[in-house]
Every structure is written in structure tokens, then in C-alpha cells.
């Protein structure tokens, strides 16, 4: 369907697997509009009971970070292990967290 | 089930379960013929999903039919070892899948009737029929939504998609009368509260179609002469070909499982 790119733009699909969790990216679909994108997403990404809610977003509307600026964006956090909450002793009574 | 059989004949209940089961099975098979041939990948999968909903309904209805009949036939025996004259499906569903417009218009005409039908059958005095209807109702609701969207897109689309859609509506229209047919068996079940008098569904069916066809800029044909015969086993030549393909594996290797 490469000649349909303009009529059938790409949409990113986010599915929430159950109440209380957040929507996560599942993949993408082609569709002419939001309603068709929702139905296509439902038919492709929730046919094995994967979800209770779907978001669709035009792929063109997504602003992504630039892979070439990976260094400045993400490396600084790599050495700051003290930001992980793993330096506490958890009382036994609290149980598994 | 035993309670119902005291007030209605086994034959009537068997007949209804076959009518509903066969109709779902044959339409499900027609939709499955799109697998690998859909107009785009997303719709290819959507059509298979619709087909699988219907085959699931068929399985429930035919399994119940076998139970009511009480001769040891399960859903597979009923699906794969009956010939066309023993099938009770509506004629509308056995017509070849045609083009995408034909398939979607048929799905619209079918689900616009079967959604309110199943919705009312949830209150059936037969608990098995009521339970199957409760599950099928949600499926029909989605089929109606999906097919309506496509009929509106195509009807109110290009000159060609409009023409194909209108032709599908005109060609299918004479097959819509059959959903309202009530024979003696059906009358018996309606009086026992097991089934729904289809006449009560006519207004809602018309209302749904008027809204969708109007938005799609399509004309609803005048009600004229209507095809008849499916529910009494008099079918078009298309059903035999469909069954020959659908039943070929079980006929060649009876009882085969995978």
C-alpha cells in the first residue's frame, strides 16, 4: 500500500492492559482517520484480550529525541546510581515492595 | 433445557438452534474467504476477527442443537456432515463474498437485524439461548459499528465506491425479507418466550439502516418481492459449493482432529 501513504497515514497505538497500569506502545496501524485507527488497533493489538483501553496518535504528531544527541540526553544519568531507591533497609514487616 | 422441552417440541427448538447456528457458520465462512485477500493488512485481520466471532456463535448454537436433538451429534457432526438441503441458514449469507462493498453491505444488513435480535434474546426463557445471545450481542454491536463506518466511507466516497455500494444494497435487498419470516416452529417458540417475533425488530432495523444509508448517500430500495427458502432448506447453488470446500477435510478424514 505504498501509494496510499497520503490517504492512509500511520498511527501509533498505545494499549492499557488492565486498570491501574499505564498505556504502553503496542505498534502502529494505517488508517484514514482516528475512528478507523481505533478499530484497526482493536482488531490487531487486542485480539488476544491484551487490553481494556486504546489510544491512537498520528505518528507525525510525535516529537522524538534525536539519536545523535543520545550522549547529552542520557549519559549524565548513567553514573547517578544514588537516584535508584535501593539504598534503604526495608523493615521486614513491610514485606515485598 | 428439560423444562423448556415440556412446553415446546424438540423439533422446534432444534430447528431454531440450526437456523441461528447455520446462519452464523455460513457467514463466518464467507468472511474467512477474505483471509489473505483483504484490501489492506489491517482490514484483512478485521475481517478474520468478524468471521471468528460468527464461527464461535455457530459452535455454541450447533452444540446446543445437538444436545436438543439427543442423537449424539456434536457441533462438528452437524457442521461437516449435513448436506445443503439440511442447512437452515438465511440465503443472504450464502451468496459469494463479492467485492469489499458487497461484503460490508451484507455485514451491515445482517448485524443491523441481529444486534436487536440478540439483545432481545438475552431475555429468552431458554437459558442456553439467552447465554449465547448475551455474548453474541456484544459481537454484533461491533460488527454493526465496523460495517457502518465502511459503508459510510464507501457510499460517501468516490464515484466508483458509491456505485459499488449502491449495487450491493440493491442486489442484497431482496434477501432481507427472510429475516422476518416466521414458520410454525418459530411461532411455537415465540409463544413460549424462547424466541423473539422479528416483527418487533422491524422499526429498529429500518431506523438503523436509514441512518447509515442516509449518511452514506445511498438509496434504500423500495420493499418489493423478497427471496425465500433458506430456512426451509431450499438454497441457492452457492451453498453446495461452499459446503464442499468447508467440509472437504472432515469428509475425507472423518473425525480428524488437530
Coordinates of C-alpha atoms in Angstrom, one line a residue:
Chain A
X1 CA 0.0 0.0 0.0
X2 CA 3.0 2.3 -0.5
X3 CA 1.0 4.5 -2.9
X4 CA -1.6 5.1 -0.1
X5 CA 0.8 6.9 2.2
X6 CA -1.0 10.2 2.0
X7 CA -4.5 8.7 2.2
X8 CA -3.6 6.2 4.9
X9 CA -1.2 7.8 7.3
X10 CA 0.4 5.9 10.1
X11 CA -0.9 6.0 13.7
X12 CA 0.9 4.9 16.9
X13 CA -1.1 2.6 19.1
X14 CA -1.0 2.5 22.9
X15 CA -2.8 -0.2 24.8
X16 CA -3.5 -0.4 28.5
X17 CA -3.6 -4.0 29.6
X18 CA -5.6 -3.5 32.8
X19 CA -7.0 -0.9 35.1
X20 CA -4.3 0.7 37.2
X21 CA -1.5 0.2 34.6
X22 CA -0.5 2.9 32.1
X23 CA -0.9 2.7 28.3
X24 CA 2.2 1.2 26.6
X25 CA 3.2 1.4 23.0
X26 CA 2.0 -1.7 21.1
X27 CA 2.8 -0.8 17.5
X28 CA 1.3 1.1 14.6
X29 CA -1.6 0.9 12.1
X30 CA -2.5 2.6 8.8
X31 CA -5.9 4.5 8.9
X32 CA -7.6 7.4 7.2
X33 CA -8.8 8.9 10.4
X34 CA -8.9 8.4 14.2
X35 CA -12.0 6.2 14.3
X36 CA -10.6 3.8 11.7
X37 CA -7.3 3.9 13.6
X38 CA -9.1 2.9 16.8
X39 CA -10.9 0.0 15.1
X40 CA -7.8 -1.2 13.3
X41 CA -5.8 -1.1 16.6
X42 CA -8.6 -3.0 18.3
X43 CA -8.5 -5.7 15.6
X44 CA -4.8 -6.0 15.5
X45 CA -3.5 -5.4 19.0
X46 CA -6.3 -6.6 21.3
X47 CA -7.5 -9.8 19.7
X48 CA -5.9 -11.9 22.5
X49 CA -7.5 -9.9 25.3
X50 CA -4.4 -7.7 25.7
X51 CA -6.3 -4.5 26.6
X52 CA -9.0 -2.6 28.2
X53 CA -8.3 0.8 26.7
X54 CA -6.6 2.1 23.5
X55 CA -5.0 5.4 22.5
X56 CA -4.1 6.2 18.9
X57 CA -1.9 9.1 18.0
X58 CA -0.9 10.3 14.5
X59 CA 2.7 9.2 14.1
X60 CA 3.5 12.6 12.5
X61 CA 2.5 14.3 15.8
X62 CA 5.1 12.6 17.8
X63 CA 8.2 14.5 18.6
X64 CA 11.1 12.2 19.2
X65 CA 14.6 12.8 20.7
X66 CA 17.4 12.9 18.2
X67 CA 19.5 9.7 18.3
X68 CA 22.7 11.8 17.6
X69 CA 22.2 13.7 20.9
X70 CA 22.0 10.4 22.9
X71 CA 25.1 11.3 24.8
X72 CA 24.0 14.6 26.2
X73 CA 20.5 13.4 26.8
X74 CA 21.0 10.1 28.5
X75 CA 24.6 9.6 29.6
X76 CA 24.6 12.0 32.5
X77 CA 22.1 9.9 34.4
X78 CA 24.2 6.7 33.9
X79 CA 26.6 7.5 36.8
X80 CA 24.0 8.6 39.3
X81 CA 23.1 5.3 40.8
X82 CA 22.1 7.0 44.0
X83 CA 18.9 8.1 42.3
X84 CA 17.7 4.5 42.5
X85 CA 15.8 3.8 45.7
X86 CA 17.9 0.8 46.5
X87 CA 19.9 2.1 49.4
X88 CA 17.4 1.6 52.1
X89 CA 16.8 -1.2 54.5
X90 CA 13.2 -2.2 54.4
X91 CA 11.7 -3.4 57.7
X92 CA 10.5 -7.0 57.4
X93 CA 7.0 -6.0 58.4
X94 CA 6.7 -4.0 55.2
X95 CA 7.1 -7.2 53.1
X96 CA 7.8 -7.2 49.4
X97 CA 7.9 -3.8 47.7
Chain B
X1 CA -33.3 -27.3 29.0
X2 CA -35.6 -30.1 30.1
X3 CA -38.1 -27.6 31.4
X4 CA -38.4 -26.0 28.0
X5 CA -38.9 -29.2 26.3
X6 CA -42.0 -29.8 28.3
X7 CA -43.6 -26.8 26.7
X8 CA -42.2 -26.8 23.2
X9 CA -41.4 -29.6 20.8
X10 CA -37.8 -30.8 20.5
X11 CA -38.1 -30.3 16.7
X12 CA -39.0 -26.6 17.0
X13 CA -36.0 -25.9 19.3
X14 CA -33.6 -28.0 17.2
X15 CA -34.8 -26.0 14.2
X16 CA -34.2 -22.6 15.8
X17 CA -30.7 -23.6 17.0
X18 CA -29.8 -24.8 13.5
X19 CA -31.2 -21.7 11.9
X20 CA -29.1 -19.5 14.1
X21 CA -26.0 -21.7 14.0
X22 CA -26.0 -22.4 10.3
X23 CA -26.5 -18.7 9.5
X24 CA -23.5 -17.7 11.7
X25 CA -21.4 -20.6 10.3
X26 CA -22.0 -19.8 6.6
X27 CA -21.4 -16.1 7.1
X28 CA -18.3 -16.8 9.1
X29 CA -17.0 -19.0 6.4
X30 CA -17.7 -16.3 3.7
X31 CA -15.7 -13.8 5.8
X32 CA -12.9 -16.3 6.3
X33 CA -12.5 -16.3 2.5
X34 CA -11.1 -12.8 2.8
X35 CA -8.1 -14.0 4.8
X36 CA -5.0 -13.0 2.7
X37 CA -7.2 -11.1 0.3
X38 CA -8.2 -8.1 2.4
X39 CA -7.9 -4.6 0.8
X40 CA -5.3 -3.7 3.4
X41 CA -3.5 -5.6 6.1
X42 CA -5.5 -4.1 9.0
X43 CA -8.8 -4.9 7.3
X44 CA -7.7 -8.4 6.4
X45 CA -7.3 -9.1 10.1
X46 CA -10.5 -7.3 11.0
X47 CA -12.5 -9.5 8.6
X48 CA -11.0 -12.6 10.1
X49 CA -12.0 -11.4 13.5
X50 CA -15.6 -10.8 12.4
X51 CA -15.6 -14.3 10.9
X52 CA -14.2 -15.9 14.1
X53 CA -16.9 -14.2 16.2
X54 CA -19.5 -15.8 13.9
X55 CA -17.9 -19.2 13.9
X56 CA -17.8 -19.1 17.7
X57 CA -21.6 -18.3 17.8
X58 CA -22.2 -21.2 15.3
X59 CA -20.3 -23.5 17.6
X60 CA -22.5 -22.6 20.6
X61 CA -25.7 -22.8 18.7
X62 CA -24.9 -26.1 16.9
X63 CA -23.6 -27.7 20.0
X64 CA -26.9 -26.8 21.7
X65 CA -28.8 -28.1 18.6
X66 CA -27.0 -31.5 19.0
X67 CA -27.9 -31.6 22.7
X68 CA -31.6 -30.8 22.0
X69 CA -31.7 -33.4 19.2
X70 CA -30.4 -36.0 21.6
X71 CA -29.0 -38.3 18.9
X72 CA -25.4 -37.9 19.8
X73 CA -24.4 -35.4 17.1
X74 CA -22.0 -32.7 18.3
X75 CA -21.3 -29.4 16.6
X76 CA -18.7 -30.8 14.3
X77 CA -21.0 -33.6 13.1
X78 CA -23.7 -31.1 12.4
X79 CA -21.4 -28.6 10.6
X80 CA -19.5 -31.1 8.5
X81 CA -21.8 -34.0 7.8
X82 CA -25.1 -32.3 6.6
X83 CA -25.8 -31.5 3.0
X84 CA -27.2 -28.3 1.7
X85 CA -30.9 -29.1 2.0
X86 CA -30.4 -29.8 5.7
X87 CA -28.9 -26.4 6.3
X88 CA -31.3 -23.8 7.7
X89 CA -29.3 -20.6 7.1
X90 CA -30.6 -17.4 5.6
X91 CA -30.0 -17.1 1.9
X92 CA -28.3 -13.8 2.3
X93 CA -25.3 -15.2 4.0
X94 CA -24.5 -17.9 1.4
X95 CA -24.1 -15.5 -1.5
X96 CA -20.5 -15.3 -2.7
X97 CA -18.4 -12.7 -0.9
X98 CA -18.3 -10.4 -3.9
X99 CA -16.3 -7.3 -3.7
X100 CA -15.4 -5.5 -0.5
X101 CA -18.5 -3.2 -0.8
X102 CA -20.8 -6.3 -1.1
X103 CA -19.2 -7.9 2.0
X104 CA -19.5 -4.8 4.1
X105 CA -23.1 -4.0 3.0
X106 CA -24.1 -7.6 3.8
X107 CA -22.5 -7.3 7.2
X108 CA -24.4 -4.1 7.8
X109 CA -27.8 -5.6 6.8
X110 CA -27.0 -8.7 8.9
X111 CA -25.8 -7.0 12.0
X112 CA -28.5 -4.3 11.9
X113 CA -31.0 -7.1 12.4
X114 CA -29.1 -9.5 14.6
X115 CA -28.0 -6.9 17.1
X116 CA -31.6 -6.1 18.2
X117 CA -32.5 -9.8 17.8
X118 CA -29.8 -11.0 20.2
X119 CA -30.4 -8.1 22.5
X120 CA -34.0 -9.3 23.0
X121 CA -33.0 -13.0 23.1
X122 CA -31.0 -12.2 26.3
X123 CA -34.4 -12.4 28.0
X124 CA -35.3 -15.8 26.4
X125 CA -36.9 -18.3 28.7
X126 CA -34.4 -20.8 27.4
X127 CA -31.3 -20.2 29.5
X128 CA -28.8 -21.6 27.0
X129 CA -30.2 -19.4 24.1
X130 CA -30.1 -16.4 26.5
X131 CA -26.5 -17.0 27.4
X132 CA -25.3 -17.4 23.8
X133 CA -27.3 -14.3 22.9
X134 CA -25.6 -12.3 25.7
X135 CA -22.2 -13.0 24.3
X136 CA -23.2 -12.6 20.6
X137 CA -24.9 -9.2 21.3
X138 CA -21.6 -7.5 22.0
X139 CA -20.0 -9.1 18.9
X140 CA -22.9 -7.9 16.7
X141 CA -22.6 -4.4 18.2
X142 CA -19.0 -4.2 17.0
X143 CA -19.9 -5.7 13.6
X144 CA -22.5 -3.0 13.1
X145 CA -20.1 -0.3 14.1
X146 CA -17.3 -1.6 11.8
X147 CA -19.6 -2.2 8.8
X148 CA -21.5 1.1 9.2
X149 CA -18.2 3.0 9.2
X150 CA -17.1 1.3 6.0
X151 CA -20.5 1.7 4.2
X152 CA -20.5 5.4 5.0
X153 CA -16.9 5.8 3.8
X154 CA -17.6 4.0 0.6
X155 CA -21.1 5.3 -0.1
X156 CA -20.0 8.9 0.5
X157 CA -16.6 8.2 -1.1
X158 CA -15.6 8.2 -4.7
X159 CA -17.9 7.7 -7.7
X160 CA -16.8 4.1 -8.0
X161 CA -17.0 3.2 -4.3
X162 CA -20.5 4.8 -4.3
X163 CA -21.7 2.9 -7.3
X164 CA -20.3 -0.4 -5.9
X165 CA -22.0 0.2 -2.6
X166 CA -25.3 1.1 -4.1
X167 CA -25.2 -2.0 -6.3
X168 CA -24.5 -4.2 -3.3
X169 CA -27.5 -2.6 -1.5
X170 CA -29.8 -3.2 -4.5
X171 CA -28.5 -6.8 -5.1
X172 CA -28.9 -7.8 -1.4
X173 CA -32.2 -6.1 -0.7
X174 CA -34.4 -9.0 -1.9
X175 CA -32.7 -11.2 0.6
X176 CA -33.6 -9.1 3.6
X177 CA -37.2 -10.3 3.8
X178 CA -36.2 -13.7 5.0
X179 CA -35.1 -12.4 8.5
X180 CA -38.8 -11.6 9.2
X181 CA -40.1 -15.0 8.2
X182 CA -41.9 -17.0 10.9
X183 CA -42.9 -20.6 10.3
X184 CA -44.9 -22.9 12.6
X185 CA -41.9 -24.0 14.6
X186 CA -40.8 -20.4 15.1
X187 CA -44.3 -19.4 16.1
X188 CA -44.3 -22.1 18.8
X189 CA -41.1 -20.8 20.2
X190 CA -42.2 -17.2 20.1
X191 CA -45.3 -18.1 22.1
X192 CA -43.2 -19.9 24.7
X193 CA -41.0 -16.8 25.1
X194 CA -37.9 -18.6 23.8
X195 CA -37.6 -16.6 20.6
X196 CA -38.5 -13.1 19.5
X197 CA -41.2 -12.1 17.0
X198 CA -39.0 -10.5 14.3
X199 CA -41.8 -8.1 13.5
X200 CA -40.9 -6.3 16.8
X201 CA -37.5 -5.6 15.4
X202 CA -38.5 -4.1 12.1
X203 CA -38.7 -0.5 13.2
X204 CA -35.3 -0.6 14.9
X205 CA -33.8 -2.4 11.8
X206 CA -35.3 0.3 9.5
X207 CA -34.1 3.1 11.8
X208 CA -30.5 1.8 11.8
X209 CA -30.4 1.3 8.1
X210 CA -32.0 4.7 7.3
X211 CA -29.4 6.5 9.5
X212 CA -26.4 4.7 7.9
X213 CA -27.6 4.7 4.3
X214 CA -28.6 8.3 4.6
X215 CA -25.2 9.4 5.8
X216 CA -23.6 7.2 3.1
X217 CA -25.7 9.0 0.5
X218 CA -27.1 5.6 -0.6
X219 CA -30.7 4.8 -1.5
X220 CA -32.7 2.2 0.3
X221 CA -34.7 0.2 -2.2
X222 CA -38.4 0.1 -2.1
X223 CA -39.6 -3.1 -0.5
X224 CA -40.7 -5.4 -3.3
X225 CA -40.6 -9.1 -4.0
X226 CA -38.4 -11.0 -1.5
X227 CA -36.4 -14.2 -1.8
X228 CA -37.3 -17.0 0.4
X229 CA -36.3 -20.6 1.1
X230 CA -33.2 -20.8 3.2
X231 CA -34.8 -21.6 6.5
X232 CA -36.8 -24.4 4.9
X233 CA -33.6 -25.8 3.2
X234 CA -34.2 -24.6 -0.3
X235 CA -30.9 -22.9 -1.1
X236 CA -29.1 -21.2 -4.0
X237 CA -26.5 -23.1 -5.9
X238 CA -23.8 -21.3 -3.9
X239 CA -24.3 -23.2 -0.7
X240 CA -23.3 -26.5 -2.1
X241 CA -20.0 -25.2 -3.4
X242 CA -19.3 -23.5 0.0
X243 CA -20.1 -26.7 1.9
X244 CA -18.0 -28.8 -0.5
X245 CA -15.0 -26.7 0.4
X246 CA -15.8 -26.2 4.1
X247 CA -16.5 -29.9 4.7
X248 CA -13.8 -31.5 2.5
X249 CA -11.3 -32.3 5.2
X250 CA -13.9 -33.9 7.6
X251 CA -15.5 -35.8 4.7
X252 CA -12.1 -37.2 3.6
X253 CA -10.8 -37.9 7.1
X254 CA -13.9 -38.3 9.3
X255 CA -13.2 -37.4 13.0
X256 CA -9.8 -35.8 12.2
X257 CA -8.5 -33.5 14.9
X258 CA -5.6 -31.1 15.1

